[in-house]
mmCIF file of C-alpha atoms in Angstrom:
data_model
loop_
_atom_site.group_PDB
_atom_site.id
_atom_site.type_symbol
_atom_site.label_atom_id
_atom_site.label_comp_id
_atom_site.label_asym_id
_atom_site.label_seq_id
_atom_site.Cartn_x
_atom_site.Cartn_y
_atom_site.Cartn_z
ATOM 1 C CA UNK A 1 6.362 -22.556 13.416
ATOM 2 C CA UNK A 2 4.341 -19.534 12.233
ATOM 3 C CA UNK A 3 0.619 -19.201 12.639
ATOM 4 C CA UNK A 4 -0.934 -19.683 9.231
ATOM 5 C CA UNK A 5 -4.392 -18.459 8.289
ATOM 6 C CA UNK A 6 -6.197 -19.318 5.051
ATOM 7 C CA UNK A 7 -9.370 -17.881 3.639
ATOM 8 C CA UNK A 8 -11.522 -20.395 1.737
ATOM 9 C CA UNK A 9 -10.292 -21.835 -1.559
ATOM 10 C CA UNK A 10 -6.658 -20.776 -1.130
ATOM 11 C CA UNK A 11 -4.207 -23.119 -2.846
ATOM 12 C CA UNK A 12 -0.859 -23.687 -1.118
ATOM 13 C CA UNK A 13 1.193 -26.260 -2.995
ATOM 14 C CA UNK A 14 2.858 -28.710 -0.616
ATOM 15 C CA UNK A 15 3.948 -26.362 2.183
ATOM 16 C CA UNK A 16 6.416 -27.822 4.651
ATOM 17 C CA UNK A 17 4.802 -26.654 7.885
ATOM 18 C CA UNK A 18 2.983 -28.941 10.325
ATOM 19 C CA UNK A 19 -0.223 -30.549 9.120
ATOM 20 C CA UNK A 20 -3.383 -30.076 11.172
ATOM 21 C CA UNK A 21 -4.628 -33.238 12.846
ATOM 22 C CA UNK A 22 -8.278 -34.241 12.718
ATOM 23 C CA UNK A 23 -10.312 -33.552 15.834
ATOM 24 C CA UNK A 24 -11.209 -36.623 17.911
ATOM 25 C CA UNK A 25 -14.922 -35.978 17.483
ATOM 26 C CA UNK A 26 -14.570 -36.075 13.705
ATOM 27 C CA UNK A 27 -13.016 -39.585 13.536
ATOM 28 C CA UNK A 28 -14.859 -42.187 11.508
ATOM 29 C CA UNK A 29 -16.567 -44.869 13.553
ATOM 30 C CA UNK A 30 -16.538 -47.398 10.743
ATOM 31 C CA UNK A 31 -13.353 -49.435 10.665
ATOM 32 C CA UNK A 32 -13.191 -49.729 6.889
ATOM 33 C CA UNK A 33 -13.586 -45.976 6.431
ATOM 34 C CA UNK A 34 -10.870 -45.316 9.019
ATOM 35 C CA UNK A 35 -8.490 -47.705 7.296
ATOM 36 C CA UNK A 36 -9.148 -46.015 3.951
ATOM 37 C CA UNK A 37 -8.459 -42.617 5.476
ATOM 38 C CA UNK A 38 -5.176 -43.793 6.995
ATOM 39 C CA UNK A 39 -4.084 -45.292 3.685
ATOM 40 C CA UNK A 40 -4.954 -42.057 1.882
ATOM 41 C CA UNK A 41 -2.947 -39.987 4.386
ATOM 42 C CA UNK A 42 0.038 -42.310 4.082
ATOM 43 C CA UNK A 43 -0.087 -42.098 0.278
ATOM 44 C CA UNK A 44 -0.304 -38.308 0.424
ATOM 45 C CA UNK A 45 2.719 -38.096 2.731
ATOM 46 C CA UNK A 46 4.750 -40.276 0.394
ATOM 47 C CA UNK A 47 3.702 -38.083 -2.517
ATOM 48 C CA UNK A 48 4.762 -34.933 -0.679
ATOM 49 C CA UNK A 49 8.189 -36.389 0.091
ATOM 50 C CA UNK A 50 8.857 -36.821 -3.626
ATOM 51 C CA UNK A 51 7.833 -33.253 -4.521
ATOM 52 C CA UNK A 52 9.508 -29.875 -4.031
ATOM 53 C CA UNK A 53 7.905 -28.060 -1.145
ATOM 54 C CA UNK A 54 7.465 -24.415 -0.329
ATOM 55 C CA UNK A 55 8.641 -23.169 3.061
ATOM 56 C CA UNK A 56 6.548 -21.189 5.533
ATOM 57 C CA UNK A 57 8.749 -19.875 8.333
ATOM 58 C CA UNK A 58 8.982 -17.271 11.103
ATOM 59 C CA UNK A 59 7.099 -16.118 14.163
ATOM 60 C CA UNK A 60 5.240 -13.133 12.727
ATOM 61 C CA UNK A 61 2.234 -15.003 11.361
ATOM 62 C CA UNK A 62 1.166 -15.400 7.734
ATOM 63 C CA UNK A 63 -2.280 -14.848 6.203
ATOM 64 C CA UNK A 64 -3.154 -15.889 2.646
ATOM 65 C CA UNK A 65 -6.328 -14.674 0.948
ATOM 66 C CA UNK A 66 -9.012 -16.414 -1.079
ATOM 67 C CA UNK A 67 -8.008 -17.891 -4.411
ATOM 68 C CA UNK A 68 -4.293 -17.202 -3.984
ATOM 69 C CA UNK A 69 -1.950 -19.866 -5.354
ATOM 70 C CA UNK A 70 1.507 -20.536 -3.920
ATOM 71 C CA UNK A 71 3.652 -22.762 -6.122
ATOM 72 C CA UNK A 72 6.313 -25.215 -4.905
ATOM 73 C CA UNK A 73 9.805 -24.013 -3.907
ATOM 74 C CA UNK A 74 8.523 -20.665 -2.605
ATOM 75 C CA UNK A 75 9.754 -19.137 0.650
ATOM 76 C CA UNK A 76 7.409 -17.069 2.818
ATOM 77 C CA UNK A 77 9.334 -16.006 5.922
ATOM 78 C CA UNK A 78 7.754 -13.800 8.583
ATOM 79 C CA UNK A 79 10.980 -13.324 10.549
ATOM 80 C CA UNK A 80 9.594 -10.680 12.887
ATOM 81 C CA UNK A 81 6.338 -9.119 11.707
ATOM 82 C CA UNK A 82 3.340 -10.658 9.948
ATOM 83 C CA UNK A 83 2.880 -11.134 6.214
ATOM 84 C CA UNK A 84 -0.581 -10.672 4.717
ATOM 85 C CA UNK A 85 -1.116 -11.771 1.112
ATOM 86 C CA UNK A 86 -4.413 -10.747 -0.465
ATOM 87 C CA UNK A 87 -6.903 -12.594 -2.648
ATOM 88 C CA UNK A 88 -6.307 -14.089 -6.095
ATOM 89 C CA UNK A 89 -2.552 -13.598 -6.093
ATOM 90 C CA UNK A 90 -0.131 -16.003 -7.749
ATOM 91 C CA UNK A 91 3.323 -16.842 -6.385
ATOM 92 C CA UNK A 92 5.247 -18.850 -8.949
ATOM 93 C CA UNK A 93 8.187 -21.149 -8.234
ATOM 94 C CA UNK A 94 11.152 -19.885 -6.159
ATOM 95 C CA UNK A 95 9.450 -16.653 -5.101
ATOM 96 C CA UNK A 96 10.822 -15.285 -1.807
ATOM 97 C CA UNK A 97 8.793 -12.985 0.443
ATOM 98 C CA UNK A 98 10.578 -12.065 3.680
ATOM 99 C CA UNK A 99 9.559 -9.627 6.406
ATOM 100 C CA UNK A 100 12.540 -8.524 8.520
ATOM 101 C CA UNK A 101 10.584 -5.890 10.452
ATOM 102 C CA UNK A 102 8.014 -5.978 13.213
ATOM 103 C CA UNK A 103 5.732 -3.926 10.938
ATOM 104 C CA UNK A 104 3.283 -5.981 8.849
ATOM 105 C CA UNK A 105 4.087 -6.574 5.179
ATOM 106 C CA UNK A 106 0.804 -6.070 3.322
ATOM 107 C CA UNK A 107 0.371 -7.410 -0.199
ATOM 108 C CA UNK A 108 -2.893 -6.591 -1.962
ATOM 109 C CA UNK A 109 -5.102 -8.548 -4.353
ATOM 110 C CA UNK A 110 -4.515 -9.838 -7.905
ATOM 111 C CA UNK A 111 -0.726 -9.610 -7.762
ATOM 112 C CA UNK A 112 1.515 -11.922 -9.793
ATOM 113 C CA UNK A 113 5.027 -12.810 -8.636
ATOM 114 C CA UNK A 114 6.858 -14.596 -11.428
ATOM 115 C CA UNK A 115 9.602 -17.202 -11.030
ATOM 116 C CA UNK A 116 12.412 -16.129 -8.681
ATOM 117 C CA UNK A 117 10.926 -12.743 -7.693
ATOM 118 C CA UNK A 118 12.032 -11.429 -4.280
ATOM 119 C CA UNK A 119 10.327 -9.083 -1.826
ATOM 120 C CA UNK A 120 11.900 -7.699 1.362
ATOM 121 C CA UNK A 121 9.502 -6.289 3.928
ATOM 122 C CA UNK A 122 10.290 -3.733 6.610
ATOM 123 C CA UNK A 123 10.332 0.076 6.923
ATOM 124 C CA UNK A 124 6.757 0.391 5.701
ATOM 125 C CA UNK A 125 7.077 -1.866 2.659
ATOM 126 C CA UNK A 126 3.730 -2.402 0.966
ATOM 127 C CA UNK A 127 2.397 -3.727 -2.344
ATOM 128 C CA UNK A 128 -0.967 -2.604 -3.717
ATOM 129 C CA UNK A 129 -3.290 -4.411 -6.128
ATOM 130 C CA UNK A 130 -2.924 -5.846 -9.643
ATOM 131 C CA UNK A 131 0.859 -5.631 -9.939
ATOM 132 C CA UNK A 132 3.194 -7.903 -11.895
ATOM 133 C CA UNK A 133 6.628 -8.605 -10.426
ATOM 134 C CA UNK A 134 8.404 -10.352 -13.270
ATOM 135 C CA UNK A 135 11.007 -13.123 -13.122
ATOM 136 C CA UNK A 136 13.922 -12.502 -10.732
ATOM 137 C CA UNK A 137 12.885 -8.920 -10.033
ATOM 138 C CA UNK A 138 13.864 -7.690 -6.556
ATOM 139 C CA UNK A 139 11.965 -5.271 -4.321
ATOM 140 C CA UNK A 140 14.498 -4.058 -1.755
ATOM 141 C CA UNK A 141 13.864 -3.140 1.874
ATOM 142 C CA UNK A 142 11.026 -0.681 2.420
ATOM 143 C CA UNK A 143 9.808 -0.430 -1.189
ATOM 144 C CA UNK A 144 6.205 0.737 -1.624
ATOM 145 C CA UNK A 145 4.407 -0.285 -4.798
ATOM 146 C CA UNK A 146 1.111 1.287 -5.868
ATOM 147 C CA UNK A 147 -1.522 -0.351 -8.071
ATOM 148 C CA UNK A 148 -1.155 -1.711 -11.585
ATOM 149 C CA UNK A 149 2.661 -1.557 -11.683
ATOM 150 C CA UNK A 150 5.002 -3.767 -13.684
ATOM 151 C CA UNK A 151 8.505 -4.533 -12.436
ATOM 152 C CA UNK A 152 10.486 -6.015 -15.318
ATOM 153 C CA UNK A 153 12.714 -9.076 -15.466
ATOM 154 C CA UNK A 154 15.896 -8.772 -13.326
ATOM 155 C CA UNK A 155 14.971 -5.235 -12.240
ATOM 156 C CA UNK A 156 16.069 -4.265 -8.729
ATOM 157 C CA UNK A 157 14.118 -1.489 -7.024
ATOM 158 C CA UNK A 158 16.315 0.458 -4.522
ATOM 159 C CA UNK A 159 15.551 0.627 -0.812
ATOM 160 C CA UNK A 160 12.692 2.873 0.359
ATOM 161 C CA UNK A 161 11.598 3.630 -3.220
ATOM 162 C CA UNK A 162 7.925 4.560 -3.741
ATOM 163 C CA UNK A 163 6.315 3.620 -7.044
ATOM 164 C CA UNK A 164 3.173 5.441 -8.113
ATOM 165 C CA UNK A 165 0.211 3.672 -9.717
ATOM 166 C CA UNK A 166 0.823 2.101 -13.141
ATOM 167 C CA UNK A 167 4.585 2.570 -12.990
ATOM 168 C CA UNK A 168 6.575 0.385 -15.400
ATOM 169 C CA UNK A 169 10.230 -0.418 -14.675
ATOM 170 C CA UNK A 170 12.297 -2.419 -17.124
ATOM 171 C CA UNK A 171 15.988 -3.273 -17.027
ATOM 172 C CA UNK A 172 17.772 -1.992 -20.138
ATOM 173 C CA UNK A 173 14.662 -0.196 -21.389
ATOM 174 C CA UNK A 174 16.597 2.612 -23.152
ATOM 175 C CA UNK A 175 18.686 0.206 -25.193
ATOM 176 C CA UNK A 176 15.694 -1.991 -26.008
ATOM 177 C CA UNK A 177 13.523 0.931 -27.081
ATOM 178 C CA UNK A 178 16.333 2.411 -29.205
ATOM 179 C CA UNK A 179 16.758 -0.858 -31.078
ATOM 180 C CA UNK A 180 12.992 -1.114 -31.570
ATOM 181 C CA UNK A 181 12.800 2.433 -32.963
ATOM 182 C CA UNK A 182 15.667 1.773 -35.400
ATOM 183 C CA UNK A 183 14.063 -1.441 -36.558
ATOM 184 C CA UNK A 184 10.718 0.309 -37.085
ATOM 185 C CA UNK A 185 12.436 3.018 -39.137
ATOM 186 C CA UNK A 186 14.053 0.385 -41.358
ATOM 187 C CA UNK A 187 10.710 -1.300 -41.962
ATOM 188 C CA UNK A 188 9.010 2.005 -42.799
ATOM 189 C CA UNK A 189 11.755 2.885 -45.298
ATOM 190 C CA UNK A 190 10.859 -0.269 -47.206
ATOM 191 C CA UNK A 191 7.069 -0.264 -46.920
ATOM 192 C CA UNK A 192 6.058 3.424 -47.084
ATOM 193 C CA UNK A 193 7.373 4.083 -50.642
ATOM 194 C CA UNK A 194 5.383 1.095 -51.904
ATOM 195 C CA UNK A 195 2.156 2.149 -50.240
ATOM 196 C CA UNK A 196 2.247 5.948 -50.607
ATOM 197 C CA UNK A 197 3.231 8.553 -53.163
ATOM 198 C CA UNK A 198 6.181 10.446 -51.733
ATOM 199 C CA UNK A 199 6.895 14.047 -52.654
ATOM 200 C CA UNK A 200 10.555 14.809 -52.999
ATOM 201 C CA UNK A 201 11.844 17.868 -51.214
ATOM 202 C CA UNK A 202 13.604 20.596 -53.201
ATOM 203 C CA UNK A 203 16.438 22.706 -52.034
ATOM 204 C CA UNK A 204 15.619 26.379 -51.425
#
């Protein structure tokens, strides 16, 4: 199992790795308190069995920063190299982050990975700060993302692509923007004549 390191107040929802056992010196001496603790642990284990878990796999080692939340059904797999996830990130359900390279996969702070987003590490892949990877978006092998970027729903970023700060990628953006412009023009044709005095053009 991978080595897993948490900074304080990180929230990992029901991960399926091994649970840390209490140290012998920390055991309660009072019998009633010990029995209550055992009952609480048993109840928690039963609760976890009935819930979808996230998977933490690999040998590379995984570090999760302060305030970061990992939802159930996520996969964080450090196949070869380590994965470092910064502070105050959010990994929603079914997010997959996999590092296939011995190089570390570094993910900065305040990033949001929406449902079903996928990230492939390796070949210098890196994600900066304050990015939004929308639902089912896919960052291919070796992609480098700057700061403040938005990767739209179902968008796949090609291998080894480098995105500058505040880049916005959206699948079908041309078609969507064309429809929006046409719709705006139709609205203006109806509203402008009622709100303004229009001067008719004359032929030369």
